[in-house]
Amino acid sequence: MKFITADCLFHVIFIFSLFISRLPLSFSTTEAIQPILNRLDSKRASPSVQESAAKAVLGRLLPTHFHSFGFKIVSKDVCGGQGCFLIENHNGSSQNGPEIIIKGTTAVEIASGFHWYIKYFCGAHVSWDKTGGVQLASVPKTGLLPRVKDGGVLVQRPVPWNYYQNVVTSSYSYVWWDWERWEKEIDWMALQGINLPLAFTGQEAIWKKVFTGLNITKGDLNDFFGGPAFLAWARMGNLHGWGGPLSENWLKEQLVLQKKILYRMLELGMTPVLPSFSGNVPAALKTIFPTANITRLGDWNTVEGDPRWCCTYLLNPSDPLFVEIGEAFIRMQIKEYGDVTDIYNCDTFNENSPPTNDPTYISSLGAAVYKAMSNGDKDAVWLMQGWLFYSESTFWKPPQMKALLHSVPVGKMIVLDLFADVKPIWATSSQFYGTPYVWCLLHNFGGNIEMYGTLDAISSGPVDARISKNSTMVGVGMCMEGIEQNPVVYELMSEMAFRKEKVQVLEWLKTYTHRRYGKSIQKILEAWAILYHTVYNCTDGIADHNTDFIAKFPDWDPSTNSGSHPSKLNNMHTYGRKIGTRRFSFKESSPDLPQAHLWYSTHEVVNALKLFLAAGDDLSRSLTYRYDLVDLTRQVLSKLANQVYLDAVKAFRRKDVKALNVHSQKFIQLIKDIDVLLASDDNFLLGTWLESAKMLAENPSETRQYEWNARTQVTMWFDTTATNQSKLHDYANKFWSGLLEGYYLPRASTYFNHLLKSLERNESFKMVEWRKQWISFSNKWQAGVELYPVRAKGDFLTIAKALFEKYLA
């Protein structure tokens, strides 16, 4: 952040332009993407439309100050050719005009400038509603807004793009959203500076039009599309039919919603990223086109390879039909939405390696994928996830990587370095062999709400990548599988879109906590210093996915000496893990016992919780504090429950009935107590997830289907047999009130009852019998219709204090 006088503003920018060689992009990379940037600029809405859109964001967030801010679109020339925002004092009478003027190259920049101002000059905070919402009480009344120093503030983007979303976020987080919720999200995106978001909603309606033109019937599509909560994986060719079919109501309403989403993104100057054809086709296409090069894929995580939803069909990019279908899909989107973008996502090779590693053949496949896009949109740019280069590194050696990356014209491909916060590919691939890429944070899997982060990597990684020799970095991005968790991680990552230098995290956290809670309290600062060095400093290289035993109960026979290990999931769904050092502060665990991911001292985090609780009297009315306290208490108790579970297993192995009973009852009581804690905050309720699903239904049949989808995704996820759980069970686990007592508790109780019976009867543990009973219960629960609360109950602070005294004092 730089403070300059108004008189010196243009002089400073002129001097800045003299040092253009120090900009983050290499000259060759700048040359490659400049035509894209120029073309996208030409597609943007008019300045007046964008200014009005930014003003509307202000009106929804802070309506009392609608006339306190003036917004104006300016040319990139004002910003040295880059995107930027400028914050200035209004020089006229504040009685009749705005107090603060914010200028930006797009409406997104204006919204970002407004957000920057209320953060750093007014101490305000904007978070997702489900992570505590906004804290705006610190914004002074109209007429009293703080003046900016020395006449103005100029903040420039170091890289052009700020990307947002993962291809599965649409299912884990957005699936049940209506326009009201989407409008809030797009506002949040604008405030965070996001200008390159995925826009995947409603694509099944487009696919229906395309495939109907190829004589694919409604019945064929019912078998092809997945249910609402599983569409992401149907789109990727992992499964078909699971949770479906899709009703005409769903197709129609989602298409209407997509058009609203796109219109608002365009108003704000964003560039939406639309889907393209990856080769995933209905089974019937093989019959209609018997000579087409269509292969059936292998099983993806079904229990027994059930053909009703496994083993989808892939049209080879080398087949002329691939280009025909891909072109038709792009053209149909343009017909429905207009010419709204040139950037399209495609991940044909993320799960399905080519049949040969011959670079010439790989290059031809890549060229065909791009041709399908460019035939539909001559200016198309291919946006591709780069995870395959790590997950299938045995296949994608340098010759194969180069063949794919260089199979399209220079500047026509952008790679997402999807997991750069933990496993960066840019550093080991010669910057993707000259291909522009986006440095991305992945962070979250399955929409779990585990407290976890890598703040040091976030605060320095994008800077290191951008200033590295021959850098081809053109953006930063957030690619989490699910949102609405760990707000501190996303607050910092969003700022890296505007940071040229590394952030000193501990200092940044002091201002963050002040903004988040509306005041500075020493105990909170001390607590966050602990959390920074523990929970938010994971350096073991393990791709975090919550494996706490309450939410992901081990499926194993504890009388054996083989610990439970998470299912080996497909790389399109989860991302590899490696063994790292784990530190247990409650007790050490035997190496043959199940291992939940733990990367920090639990003793230190208990101290952080104690400090948090001590600040309760000062912050009890703060919704952001309520969320953080409930989340932190849940985090601590869930780690304690992991140890209690292991104590129960050890007692079972010693054949100590009394100890097994004591520890198992403590585990069950922890589930009950955590459920009560979660019930004290609206943001940790199963009921809101289920009700949002049912709200989209048009008739009783849809209501049952949508609720089954919602219940199944967060529990079993995929198919089962009578004696085998889904391979993906608990992948999308959630610590939600209602889910703990209604689902996780019966599972644990049933399991421990079987353990106790086996000791009392001196019999071996009947694993199959337990599975039969549990899976039968789960199937009934998934199909259930019992109601769960949608409003919080109980005093969160009183409950948290009582639980601390009960378990941790």
mmCIF file with all atom_site columns, N, CA, C and O in Angstrom, residues 46 62 79 153 170 177 187 243 248 282 344 380 453 464 477 552 634 765 809:
data_model
loop_
_atom_site.group_PDB
_atom_site.id
_atom_site.type_symbol
_atom_site.label_atom_id
_atom_site.label_alt_id
_atom_site.label_comp_id
_atom_site.label_asym_id
_atom_site.label_entity_id
_atom_site.label_seq_id
_atom_site.pdbx_PDB_ins_code
_atom_site.Cartn_x
_atom_site.Cartn_y
_atom_site.Cartn_z
_atom_site.occupancy
_atom_site.B_iso_or_equiv
_atom_site.pdbx_formal_charge
_atom_site.auth_seq_id
_atom_site.auth_comp_id
_atom_site.auth_asym_id
_atom_site.auth_atom_id
_atom_site.pdbx_PDB_model_num
ATOM 1  N N  . SER A 1 46  ? -20.084 -1.500  -20.173 1.00 0.00 ? 46  SER A N  1
ATOM 2  C CA . SER A 1 46  ? -19.688 -0.093  -20.242 1.00 0.00 ? 46  SER A CA 1
ATOM 3  C C  . SER A 1 46  ? -19.324 0.430   -18.855 1.00 0.00 ? 46  SER A C  1
ATOM 4  O O  . SER A 1 46  ? -19.757 -0.121  -17.835 1.00 0.00 ? 46  SER A O  1
ATOM 5  N N  . LEU A 1 62  ? -23.596 -1.953  2.742   1.00 0.00 ? 62  LEU A N  1
ATOM 6  C CA . LEU A 1 62  ? -23.580 -0.835  3.686   1.00 0.00 ? 62  LEU A CA 1
ATOM 7  C C  . LEU A 1 62  ? -24.525 0.257   3.197   1.00 0.00 ? 62  LEU A C  1
ATOM 8  O O  . LEU A 1 62  ? -24.099 1.348   2.789   1.00 0.00 ? 62  LEU A O  1
ATOM 9  N N  . CYS A 1 79  ? -3.009  3.195   -14.374 1.00 0.00 ? 79  CYS A N  1
ATOM 10 C CA . CYS A 1 79  ? -2.397  2.231   -13.455 1.00 0.00 ? 79  CYS A CA 1
ATOM 11 C C  . CYS A 1 79  ? -1.172  1.552   -14.058 1.00 0.00 ? 79  CYS A C  1
ATOM 12 O O  . CYS A 1 79  ? -0.840  0.414   -13.693 1.00 0.00 ? 79  CYS A O  1
ATOM 13 N N  . VAL A 1 153 ? -4.436  6.613   -2.182  1.00 0.00 ? 153 VAL A N  1
ATOM 14 C CA . VAL A 1 153 ? -3.834  5.296   -2.073  1.00 0.00 ? 153 VAL A CA 1
ATOM 15 C C  . VAL A 1 153 ? -3.975  4.588   -3.420  1.00 0.00 ? 153 VAL A C  1
ATOM 16 O O  . VAL A 1 153 ? -5.059  4.557   -3.991  1.00 0.00 ? 153 VAL A O  1
ATOM 17 N N  . SER A 1 170 ? -19.150 -26.742 -6.983  1.00 0.00 ? 170 SER A N  1
ATOM 18 C CA . SER A 1 170 ? -20.542 -26.637 -7.427  1.00 0.00 ? 170 SER A CA 1
ATOM 19 C C  . SER A 1 170 ? -21.423 -27.678 -6.757  1.00 0.00 ? 170 SER A C  1
ATOM 20 O O  . SER A 1 170 ? -22.626 -27.450 -6.578  1.00 0.00 ? 170 SER A O  1
ATOM 21 N N  . TRP A 1 177 ? -28.117 -23.625 -3.794  1.00 0.00 ? 177 TRP A N  1
ATOM 22 C CA . TRP A 1 177 ? -28.238 -22.175 -3.709  1.00 0.00 ? 177 TRP A CA 1
ATOM 23 C C  . TRP A 1 177 ? -29.312 -21.632 -4.640  1.00 0.00 ? 177 TRP A C  1
ATOM 24 O O  . TRP A 1 177 ? -29.465 -22.079 -5.782  1.00 0.00 ? 177 TRP A O  1
ATOM 25 N N  . ASP A 1 187 ? -21.183 -10.804 -4.685  1.00 0.00 ? 187 ASP A N  1
ATOM 26 C CA . ASP A 1 187 ? -20.744 -9.600  -3.974  1.00 0.00 ? 187 ASP A CA 1
ATOM 27 C C  . ASP A 1 187 ? -19.441 -9.871  -3.228  1.00 0.00 ? 187 ASP A C  1
ATOM 28 O O  . ASP A 1 187 ? -18.502 -9.068  -3.274  1.00 0.00 ? 187 ASP A O  1
ATOM 29 N N  . GLY A 1 243 ? -27.985 -40.796 -7.891  1.00 0.00 ? 243 GLY A N  1
ATOM 30 C CA . GLY A 1 243 ? -28.759 -39.699 -7.309  1.00 0.00 ? 243 GLY A CA 1
ATOM 31 C C  . GLY A 1 243 ? -29.758 -39.071 -8.257  1.00 0.00 ? 243 GLY A C  1
ATOM 32 O O  . GLY A 1 243 ? -30.503 -38.180 -7.863  1.00 0.00 ? 243 GLY A O  1
ATOM 33 N N  . GLU A 1 248 ? -37.151 -31.938 -15.348 1.00 0.00 ? 248 GLU A N  1
ATOM 34 C CA . GLU A 1 248 ? -37.246 -30.785 -16.233 1.00 0.00 ? 248 GLU A CA 1
ATOM 35 C C  . GLU A 1 248 ? -37.228 -29.490 -15.417 1.00 0.00 ? 248 GLU A C  1
ATOM 36 O O  . GLU A 1 248 ? -36.676 -28.472 -15.850 1.00 0.00 ? 248 GLU A O  1
ATOM 37 N N  . PRO A 1 282 ? -22.877 -40.001 -23.104 1.00 0.00 ? 282 PRO A N  1
ATOM 38 C CA . PRO A 1 282 ? -23.847 -41.029 -22.725 1.00 0.00 ? 282 PRO A CA 1
ATOM 39 C C  . PRO A 1 282 ? -23.519 -42.367 -23.388 1.00 0.00 ? 282 PRO A C  1
ATOM 40 O O  . PRO A 1 282 ? -22.964 -42.412 -24.494 1.00 0.00 ? 282 PRO A O  1
ATOM 41 N N  . TYR A 1 344 ? -12.308 -21.219 -21.292 1.00 0.00 ? 344 TYR A N  1
ATOM 42 C CA . TYR A 1 344 ? -13.090 -22.435 -21.078 1.00 0.00 ? 344 TYR A CA 1
ATOM 43 C C  . TYR A 1 344 ? -12.259 -23.470 -20.324 1.00 0.00 ? 344 TYR A C  1
ATOM 44 O O  . TYR A 1 344 ? -11.078 -23.678 -20.608 1.00 0.00 ? 344 TYR A O  1
ATOM 45 N N  . ALA A 1 380 ? -10.942 -18.817 -28.286 1.00 0.00 ? 380 ALA A N  1
ATOM 46 C CA . ALA A 1 380 ? -10.974 -19.632 -27.076 1.00 0.00 ? 380 ALA A CA 1
ATOM 47 C C  . ALA A 1 380 ? -9.593  -19.805 -26.451 1.00 0.00 ? 380 ALA A C  1
ATOM 48 O O  . ALA A 1 380 ? -8.581  -19.945 -27.149 1.00 0.00 ? 380 ALA A O  1
ATOM 49 N N  . GLY A 1 453 ? -4.677  -24.933 7.968   1.00 0.00 ? 453 GLY A N  1
ATOM 50 C CA . GLY A 1 453 ? -4.176  -23.961 7.018   1.00 0.00 ? 453 GLY A CA 1
ATOM 51 C C  . GLY A 1 453 ? -2.668  -23.940 6.943   1.00 0.00 ? 453 GLY A C  1
ATOM 52 O O  . GLY A 1 453 ? -1.967  -24.541 7.767   1.00 0.00 ? 453 GLY A O  1
ATOM 53 N N  . ASP A 1 464 ? 7.026   -15.561 -4.126  1.00 0.00 ? 464 ASP A N  1
ATOM 54 C CA . ASP A 1 464 ? 8.198   -16.314 -4.573  1.00 0.00 ? 464 ASP A CA 1
ATOM 55 C C  . ASP A 1 464 ? 8.035   -16.775 -6.023  1.00 0.00 ? 464 ASP A C  1
ATOM 56 O O  . ASP A 1 464 ? 8.978   -16.714 -6.814  1.00 0.00 ? 464 ASP A O  1
ATOM 57 N N  . GLY A 1 477 ? -5.179  -17.911 -7.254  1.00 0.00 ? 477 GLY A N  1
ATOM 58 C CA . GLY A 1 477 ? -6.521  -18.470 -7.242  1.00 0.00 ? 477 GLY A CA 1
ATOM 59 C C  . GLY A 1 477 ? -6.811  -19.277 -5.996  1.00 0.00 ? 477 GLY A C  1
ATOM 60 O O  . GLY A 1 477 ? -5.905  -19.693 -5.269  1.00 0.00 ? 477 GLY A O  1
ATOM 61 N N  . LYS A 1 552 ? -15.337 -39.536 10.736  1.00 0.00 ? 552 LYS A N  1
ATOM 62 C CA . LYS A 1 552 ? -14.889 -40.569 9.800   1.00 0.00 ? 552 LYS A CA 1
ATOM 63 C C  . LYS A 1 552 ? -14.497 -41.788 10.638  1.00 0.00 ? 552 LYS A C  1
ATOM 64 O O  . LYS A 1 552 ? -13.320 -42.030 10.917  1.00 0.00 ? 552 LYS A O  1
ATOM 65 N N  . ARG A 1 634 ? -14.964 -27.093 19.178  1.00 0.00 ? 634 ARG A N  1
ATOM 66 C CA . ARG A 1 634 ? -15.215 -28.336 18.443  1.00 0.00 ? 634 ARG A CA 1
ATOM 67 C C  . ARG A 1 634 ? -13.919 -28.995 18.006  1.00 0.00 ? 634 ARG A C  1
ATOM 68 O O  . ARG A 1 634 ? -13.745 -30.208 18.115  1.00 0.00 ? 634 ARG A O  1
ATOM 69 N N  . PHE A 1 765 ? -14.688 -60.362 17.303  1.00 0.00 ? 765 PHE A N  1
ATOM 70 C CA . PHE A 1 765 ? -15.526 -59.239 16.889  1.00 0.00 ? 765 PHE A CA 1
ATOM 71 C C  . PHE A 1 765 ? -16.199 -59.571 15.562  1.00 0.00 ? 765 PHE A C  1
ATOM 72 O O  . PHE A 1 765 ? -15.531 -59.935 14.586  1.00 0.00 ? 765 PHE A O  1
ATOM 73 N N  . ALA A 1 809 ? -10.127 -28.813 31.859  1.00 0.00 ? 809 ALA A N  1
ATOM 74 C CA . ALA A 1 809 ? -9.637  -27.911 32.901  1.00 0.00 ? 809 ALA A CA 1
ATOM 75 C C  . ALA A 1 809 ? -8.425  -28.510 33.611  1.00 0.00 ? 809 ALA A C  1
ATOM 76 O O  . ALA A 1 809 ? -8.472  -29.614 34.099  1.00 0.00 ? 809 ALA A O  1
#
